[in-house]
GROMACS .gro file of C-alpha atoms in nm:
model
  299
    1MET     CA    1   8.323   6.836   2.302
    2GLU     CA    2   8.051   6.093   2.012
    3LYS     CA    3   7.812   5.866   2.030
    4LEU     CA    4   8.091   5.941   2.257
    5ILE     CA    5   8.043   5.712   2.011
    6GLU     CA    6   8.163   5.255   1.641
    7ARG     CA    7   8.360   4.950   1.522
    8GLU     CA    8   8.610   4.808   1.772
    9SER     CA    9   8.737   4.450   1.799
   10ALA     CA   10   8.676   4.247   2.109
   11THR     CA   11   9.042   4.245   2.201
   12ARG     CA   12   9.078   4.619   2.231
   13ASN     CA   13   9.060   4.821   2.550
   14PRO     CA   14   8.688   4.846   2.637
   15LEU     CA   15   8.724   5.218   2.688
   16VAL     CA   16   8.811   5.261   2.322
   17ALA     CA   17   8.475   5.106   2.239
   18ALA     CA   18   8.291   5.315   2.495
   19PRO     CA   19   8.075   5.605   2.379
   20ALA     CA   20   8.303   5.907   2.387
   21LEU     CA   21   8.110   6.159   2.589
   22ALA     CA   22   8.279   6.462   2.442
   23VAL     CA   23   8.231   6.349   2.088
   24GLN     CA   24   7.875   6.247   2.158
   25PHE     CA   25   7.772   6.582   2.304
   26PHE     CA   26   7.942   6.767   2.019
   27LEU     CA   27   7.808   6.557   1.735
   28ILE     CA   28   7.443   6.553   1.842
   29PRO     CA   29   7.387   6.912   1.722
   30MET     CA   30   7.582   6.831   1.407
   31ALA     CA   31   7.347   6.540   1.348
   32VAL     CA   32   7.061   6.789   1.342
   33ILE     CA   33   7.236   6.965   1.054
   34ALA     CA   34   7.273   6.632   0.879
   35VAL     CA   35   6.899   6.563   0.902
   36THR     CA   36   6.825   6.877   0.704
   37VAL     CA   37   7.007   6.736   0.403
   38MET     CA   38   6.888   6.376   0.423
   39VAL     CA   39   6.639   6.420   0.141
   40TYR     CA   40   6.904   6.580  -0.075
   41VAL     CA   41   7.158   6.307  -0.002
   42GLY     CA   42   6.903   6.032  -0.057
   43PHE     CA   43   6.791   6.174  -0.388
   44ARG     CA   44   7.145   6.221  -0.510
   45SER     CA   45   7.234   5.863  -0.420
   46LEU     CA   46   6.952   5.748  -0.646
   47VAL     CA   47   7.045   5.950  -0.951
   48LEU     CA   48   7.424   5.941  -0.934
   49THR     CA   49   7.673   5.659  -0.950
   50PRO     CA   50   7.857   5.584  -0.625
   51ARG     CA   51   8.128   5.837  -0.551
   52SER     CA   52   8.466   5.767  -0.399
   53ALA     CA   53   8.632   5.948  -0.111
   54GLN     CA   54   8.868   6.111  -0.360
   55ASP     CA   55   8.564   6.241  -0.552
   56TYR     CA   56   8.435   6.408  -0.239
   57ILE     CA   57   8.776   6.558  -0.162
   58ALA     CA   58   8.784   6.703  -0.514
   59GLU     CA   59   8.439   6.856  -0.457
   60VAL     CA   60   8.548   7.001  -0.123
   61ARG     CA   61   8.848   7.164  -0.291
   62ASN     CA   62   8.684   7.281  -0.613
   63GLY     CA   63   8.305   7.270  -0.571
   64SER     CA   64   8.053   7.543  -0.506
   65ARG     CA   65   8.032   7.700  -0.160
   66GLY     CA   66   7.698   7.535  -0.090
   67GLY     CA   67   7.819   7.195  -0.206
   68ARG     CA   68   8.155   7.186  -0.029
   69TRP     CA   69   8.024   7.133   0.321
   70LEU     CA   70   7.785   6.862   0.201
   71ALA     CA   71   8.075   6.685   0.033
   72ALA     CA   72   8.279   6.718   0.353
   73MET     CA   73   7.994   6.571   0.556
   74GLU     CA   74   7.954   6.276   0.320
   75LEU     CA   75   8.330   6.222   0.325
   76TRP     CA   76   8.324   6.212   0.705
   77GLN     CA   77   8.047   5.951   0.690
   78MET     CA   78   8.244   5.742   0.441
   79MET     CA   79   8.540   5.739   0.678
   80GLY     CA   80   8.340   5.506   0.901
   81ASP     CA   81   8.429   5.231   0.652
   82PRO     CA   82   8.762   5.067   0.750
   83LYS     CA   83   8.850   5.014   0.385
   84VAL     CA   84   8.810   5.384   0.311
   85ARG     CA   85   8.999   5.518   0.610
   86GLY     CA   86   9.274   5.263   0.561
   87ASP     CA   87   9.358   5.401   0.216
   88ARG     CA   88   9.703   5.554   0.267
   89ALA     CA   89   9.668   5.767  -0.047
   90LEU     CA   90   9.364   5.938   0.101
   91ALA     CA   91   9.530   6.083   0.411
   92PRO     CA   92   9.761   6.341   0.243
   93ALA     CA   93   9.479   6.468   0.020
   94LEU     CA   94   9.247   6.503   0.319
   95VAL     CA   95   9.503   6.697   0.521
   96ALA     CA   96   9.573   6.920   0.220
   97ALA     CA   97   9.200   6.989   0.179
   98PHE     CA   98   9.178   7.091   0.544
   99ASN     CA   99   9.477   7.321   0.504
  100GLU     CA  100   9.320   7.486   0.200
  101SER     CA  101   8.986   7.534   0.377
  102THR     CA  102   9.109   7.818   0.599
  103GLY     CA  103   8.846   8.091   0.590
  104ASP     CA  104   8.590   7.861   0.428
  105ASP     CA  105   8.247   7.768   0.563
  106PRO     CA  106   8.312   7.648   0.921
  107ARG     CA  107   8.109   7.336   0.849
  108VAL     CA  108   8.364   7.235   0.585
  109ARG     CA  109   8.645   7.257   0.838
  110GLN     CA  110   8.443   7.080   1.107
  111TYR     CA  111   8.368   6.777   0.891
  112LEU     CA  112   8.715   6.764   0.737
  113ALA     CA  113   8.876   6.761   1.082
  114LEU     CA  114   8.638   6.490   1.198
  115ALA     CA  115   8.719   6.289   0.884
  116ILE     CA  116   9.089   6.320   0.965
  117SER     CA  117   9.017   6.198   1.317
  118ARG     CA  118   8.896   5.871   1.164
  119LEU     CA  119   9.212   5.805   0.963
  120ASP     CA  120   9.411   5.499   1.060
  121PRO     CA  121   9.743   5.601   1.218
  122PRO     CA  122  10.003   5.710   1.150
  123LEU     CA  123   9.891   6.044   1.009
  124PRO     CA  124  10.091   6.222   0.736
  125PRO     CA  125  10.395   6.410   0.874
  126ASP     CA  126  10.235   6.751   0.827
  127ALA     CA  127   9.896   6.656   0.973
  128VAL     CA  128   9.959   6.764   1.332
  129ALA     CA  129  10.100   7.102   1.228
  130THR     CA  130   9.808   7.160   0.991
  131LEU     CA  131   9.547   7.063   1.249
  132SER     CA  132   9.717   7.277   1.512
  133LYS     CA  133   9.648   7.583   1.298
  134GLY     CA  134   9.280   7.498   1.334
  135LEU     CA  135   9.302   7.562   1.709
  136ALA     CA  136   9.294   7.934   1.628
  137ASP     CA  137   8.982   7.905   1.413
  138PRO     CA  138   8.726   8.174   1.504
  139ASP     CA  139   8.446   7.917   1.488
  140THR     CA  140   8.411   7.717   1.810
  141GLY     CA  141   8.282   7.408   1.634
  142ALA     CA  142   8.578   7.405   1.398
  143ARG     CA  143   8.818   7.439   1.693
  144ILE     CA  144   8.652   7.151   1.872
  145SER     CA  145   8.680   6.934   1.562
  146ALA     CA  146   9.051   7.016   1.532
  147ILE     CA  147   9.101   6.920   1.898
  148CYS     CA  148   8.923   6.591   1.833
  149ALA     CA  149   9.145   6.516   1.533
  150LEU     CA  150   9.461   6.601   1.727
  151GLY     CA  151   9.353   6.367   2.004
  152ALA     CA  152   9.318   6.089   1.748
  153SER     CA  153   9.666   6.155   1.606
  154GLY     CA  154   9.840   5.924   1.853
  155ASP     CA  155  10.125   6.174   1.889
  156PRO     CA  156  10.210   6.216   2.260
  157ALA     CA  157  10.372   6.554   2.190
  158VAL     CA  158  10.027   6.693   2.105
  159ALA     CA  159   9.939   6.693   2.475
  160VAL     CA  160  10.161   6.997   2.531
  161THR     CA  161   9.968   7.185   2.262
  162LEU     CA  162   9.625   7.091   2.393
  163GLN     CA  163   9.672   7.137   2.768
  164PRO     CA  164   9.657   7.520   2.765
  165LEU     CA  165   9.318   7.499   2.592
  166TYR     CA  166   9.170   7.350   2.907
  167GLU     CA  167   9.169   7.707   3.042
  168SER     CA  168   8.892   7.796   2.794
  169ASP     CA  169   8.570   7.949   2.929
  170ASP     CA  170   8.379   7.730   2.684
  171ALA     CA  171   8.276   7.400   2.846
  172GLY     CA  172   8.249   7.239   2.503
  173VAL     CA  173   8.613   7.315   2.433
  174ARG     CA  174   8.720   7.190   2.775
  175LYS     CA  175   8.540   6.858   2.747
  176MET     CA  176   8.686   6.790   2.404
  177VAL     CA  177   9.033   6.880   2.532
  178VAL     CA  178   8.992   6.635   2.819
  179TYR     CA  179   8.866   6.365   2.585
  180ALA     CA  180   9.156   6.422   2.346
  181LEU     CA  181   9.414   6.417   2.626
  182GLY     CA  182   9.272   6.087   2.744
  183ALA     CA  183   9.310   5.939   2.396
  184LEU     CA  184   9.676   6.040   2.368
  185PRO     CA  185   9.956   5.819   2.501
  186GLY     CA  186  10.202   5.942   2.760
  187GLU     CA  187  10.188   6.094   3.107
  188ARG     CA  188  10.229   6.466   3.037
  189GLN     CA  189   9.856   6.528   3.056
  190ILE     CA  190   9.782   6.352   3.385
  191ALA     CA  191   9.799   6.671   3.593
  192THR     CA  192   9.546   6.843   3.366
  193LEU     CA  193   9.315   6.541   3.378
  194ARG     CA  194   9.329   6.541   3.758
  195THR     CA  195   9.240   6.911   3.763
  196ALA     CA  196   8.945   6.843   3.533
  197LEU     CA  197   8.794   6.609   3.793
  198GLN     CA  198   8.690   6.930   3.973
  199ASP     CA  199   8.552   7.105   3.664
  200PRO     CA  200   8.218   7.284   3.713
  201ALA     CA  201   8.073   7.103   3.409
  202ALA     CA  202   7.964   6.748   3.488
  203ASP     CA  203   8.043   6.603   3.148
  204VAL     CA  204   8.396   6.746   3.166
  205ARG     CA  205   8.441   6.567   3.500
  206TRP     CA  206   8.304   6.246   3.346
  207ASN     CA  207   8.538   6.268   3.051
  208SER     CA  208   8.828   6.325   3.287
  209ALA     CA  209   8.747   6.018   3.499
  210VAL     CA  210   8.717   5.802   3.187
  211ALA     CA  211   9.037   5.950   3.043
  212LEU     CA  212   9.230   5.875   3.362
  213ALA     CA  213   9.097   5.519   3.357
  214ARG     CA  214   9.227   5.481   3.002
  215HIS     CA  215   9.568   5.565   3.145
  216GLY     CA  216   9.525   5.311   3.425
  217ARG     CA  217   9.477   5.583   3.688
  218ASP     CA  218   9.215   5.549   3.962
  219GLU     CA  219   9.193   5.911   4.079
  220GLY     CA  220   8.859   5.942   3.901
  221VAL     CA  221   8.687   5.652   4.080
  222PRO     CA  222   8.464   5.883   4.291
  223VAL     CA  223   8.343   6.048   3.969
  224LEU     CA  224   8.290   5.708   3.809
  225SER     CA  225   8.075   5.617   4.110
  226GLN     CA  226   7.852   5.915   4.029
  227MET     CA  227   7.831   5.800   3.666
  228LEU     CA  228   7.693   5.466   3.787
  229ASP     CA  229   7.422   5.638   3.994
  230ARG     CA  230   7.116   5.662   3.768
  231THR     CA  231   6.939   5.913   3.993
  232TYR     CA  232   7.239   6.146   3.985
  233VAL     CA  233   7.285   6.114   3.610
  234GLU     CA  234   6.917   6.173   3.540
  235GLN     CA  235   6.929   6.491   3.748
  236THR     CA  236   7.239   6.609   3.566
  237VAL     CA  237   7.179   6.518   3.201
  238LYS     CA  238   6.905   6.738   3.061
  239ARG     CA  239   6.865   6.564   2.726
  240GLU     CA  240   6.599   6.296   2.721
  241ALA     CA  241   6.585   5.987   2.500
  242ARG     CA  242   6.319   6.019   2.229
  243GLN     CA  243   6.091   5.738   2.119
  244ASP     CA  244   6.190   5.793   1.755
  245ASP     CA  245   6.560   5.791   1.835
  246ASP     CA  246   6.784   5.515   1.968
  247GLN     CA  247   7.005   5.770   2.143
  248ASP     CA  248   6.988   5.752   2.522
  249PRO     CA  249   7.236   6.000   2.671
  250ILE     CA  250   7.171   5.887   3.028
  251ALA     CA  251   7.249   5.526   2.941
  252ASP     CA  252   7.555   5.639   2.747
  253VAL     CA  253   7.700   5.814   3.052
  254MET     CA  254   7.642   5.508   3.267
  255ILE     CA  255   7.788   5.270   3.007
  256SER     CA  256   8.099   5.485   2.979
  257GLY     CA  257   8.136   5.469   3.357
  258LEU     CA  258   8.087   5.093   3.356
  259ARG     CA  259   8.353   5.038   3.093
  260ALA     CA  260   8.595   5.261   3.282
  261ALA     CA  261   8.525   5.067   3.602
  262ALA     CA  262   8.589   4.742   3.413
  263THR     CA  263   8.919   4.871   3.277
  264LEU     CA  264   9.038   4.961   3.626
  265LYS     CA  265   8.885   4.645   3.781
  266ALA     CA  266   8.774   4.885   4.054
  267GLY     CA  267   8.663   4.670   4.346
  268SER     CA  268   8.503   4.966   4.524
  269LEU     CA  269   8.256   4.996   4.234
  270ARG     CA  270   8.167   4.628   4.211
  271ALA     CA  271   7.851   4.653   4.423
  272SER     CA  272   7.719   4.932   4.200
  273VAL     CA  273   7.801   4.733   3.888
  274GLU     CA  274   7.626   4.424   4.024
  275SER     CA  275   7.318   4.629   4.113
  276LEU     CA  276   7.299   4.779   3.766
  277SER     CA  277   7.335   4.437   3.604
  278GLN     CA  278   7.025   4.318   3.787
  279GLN     CA  279   6.800   4.617   3.835
  280ASP     CA  280   6.862   4.899   3.589
  281ARG     CA  281   6.568   4.968   3.362
  282SER     CA  282   6.788   5.006   3.055
  283LEU     CA  283   6.873   4.676   2.890
  284LYS     CA  284   7.181   4.839   2.739
  285VAL     CA  285   7.305   4.941   3.083
  286ARG     CA  286   7.236   4.596   3.228
  287GLN     CA  287   7.424   4.429   2.945
  288ALA     CA  288   7.718   4.667   2.985
  289ALA     CA  289   7.720   4.594   3.359
  290LEU     CA  290   7.731   4.218   3.295
  291GLU     CA  291   8.022   4.269   3.056
  292ALA     CA  292   8.197   4.486   3.315
  293LEU     CA  293   8.161   4.214   3.578
  294LYS     CA  294   8.317   3.959   3.343
  295ALA     CA  295   8.608   4.195   3.276
  296MET     CA  296   8.656   4.264   3.646
  297ASP     CA  297   8.674   3.890   3.715
  298ARG     CA  298   8.918   3.823   3.432
  299LEU     CA  299   9.275   3.764   3.541
   0.00000   0.00000   0.00000
């Protein structure tokens, strides 16, 4: 349930640019899978001519079992390019490939759903119905990817489909559901997001507070206050930043909280934001705090 985590313009809501906690925590293990094929991908890029997104879709649909998930992964990576994801001819083929992948390697369905989540809206008419079938996938990772893609659909009616999934015993499913509900327009999901503020999993509560802030709701301010408390976050987040990796999950939680506080212009959090801007040991957190202060002062 990515880092919560990629390409936004300065005029957009700062929460859209914030690391998406649910996506981040889901994609980190997927990144480990990606590392195992880096040599393969690097070698192939040297010996083959550049391939288009349509080439990768064709390989996903017709290639060998071992090659399909690699093609799906590379397709997902290509979707980070605005020119690729803005290709309107690509969207129907991508949705069709996902539909045909039922029963395939779960990694194929995971990466295809994540690729769909990067498409520029609006999605093809059949996309929501096709992705909704993925909510019954036996593989948890594939279900989480489908939830992510549905959250990116922009269709407010999807909230009704996703809300019952918050009852899952799997915290990963719950945090992606909360993230997706926060990304969707409308008010139908507010009650579920409020409930999630009391979730036993900390990152579900964090996602809920950020999601409510995206909807202009301040019910999550007490949770946001916890996200701005480095001591609390360090005691809660078990993953540590590595010297050979620029990922810092503790800073990411705090930055998400700062951007949510900025969106709400939450005066009760200003003292915490000011303190972080001056004293936090992470330069990324201090910079985010300075940006939050500017946003809070903006009329």
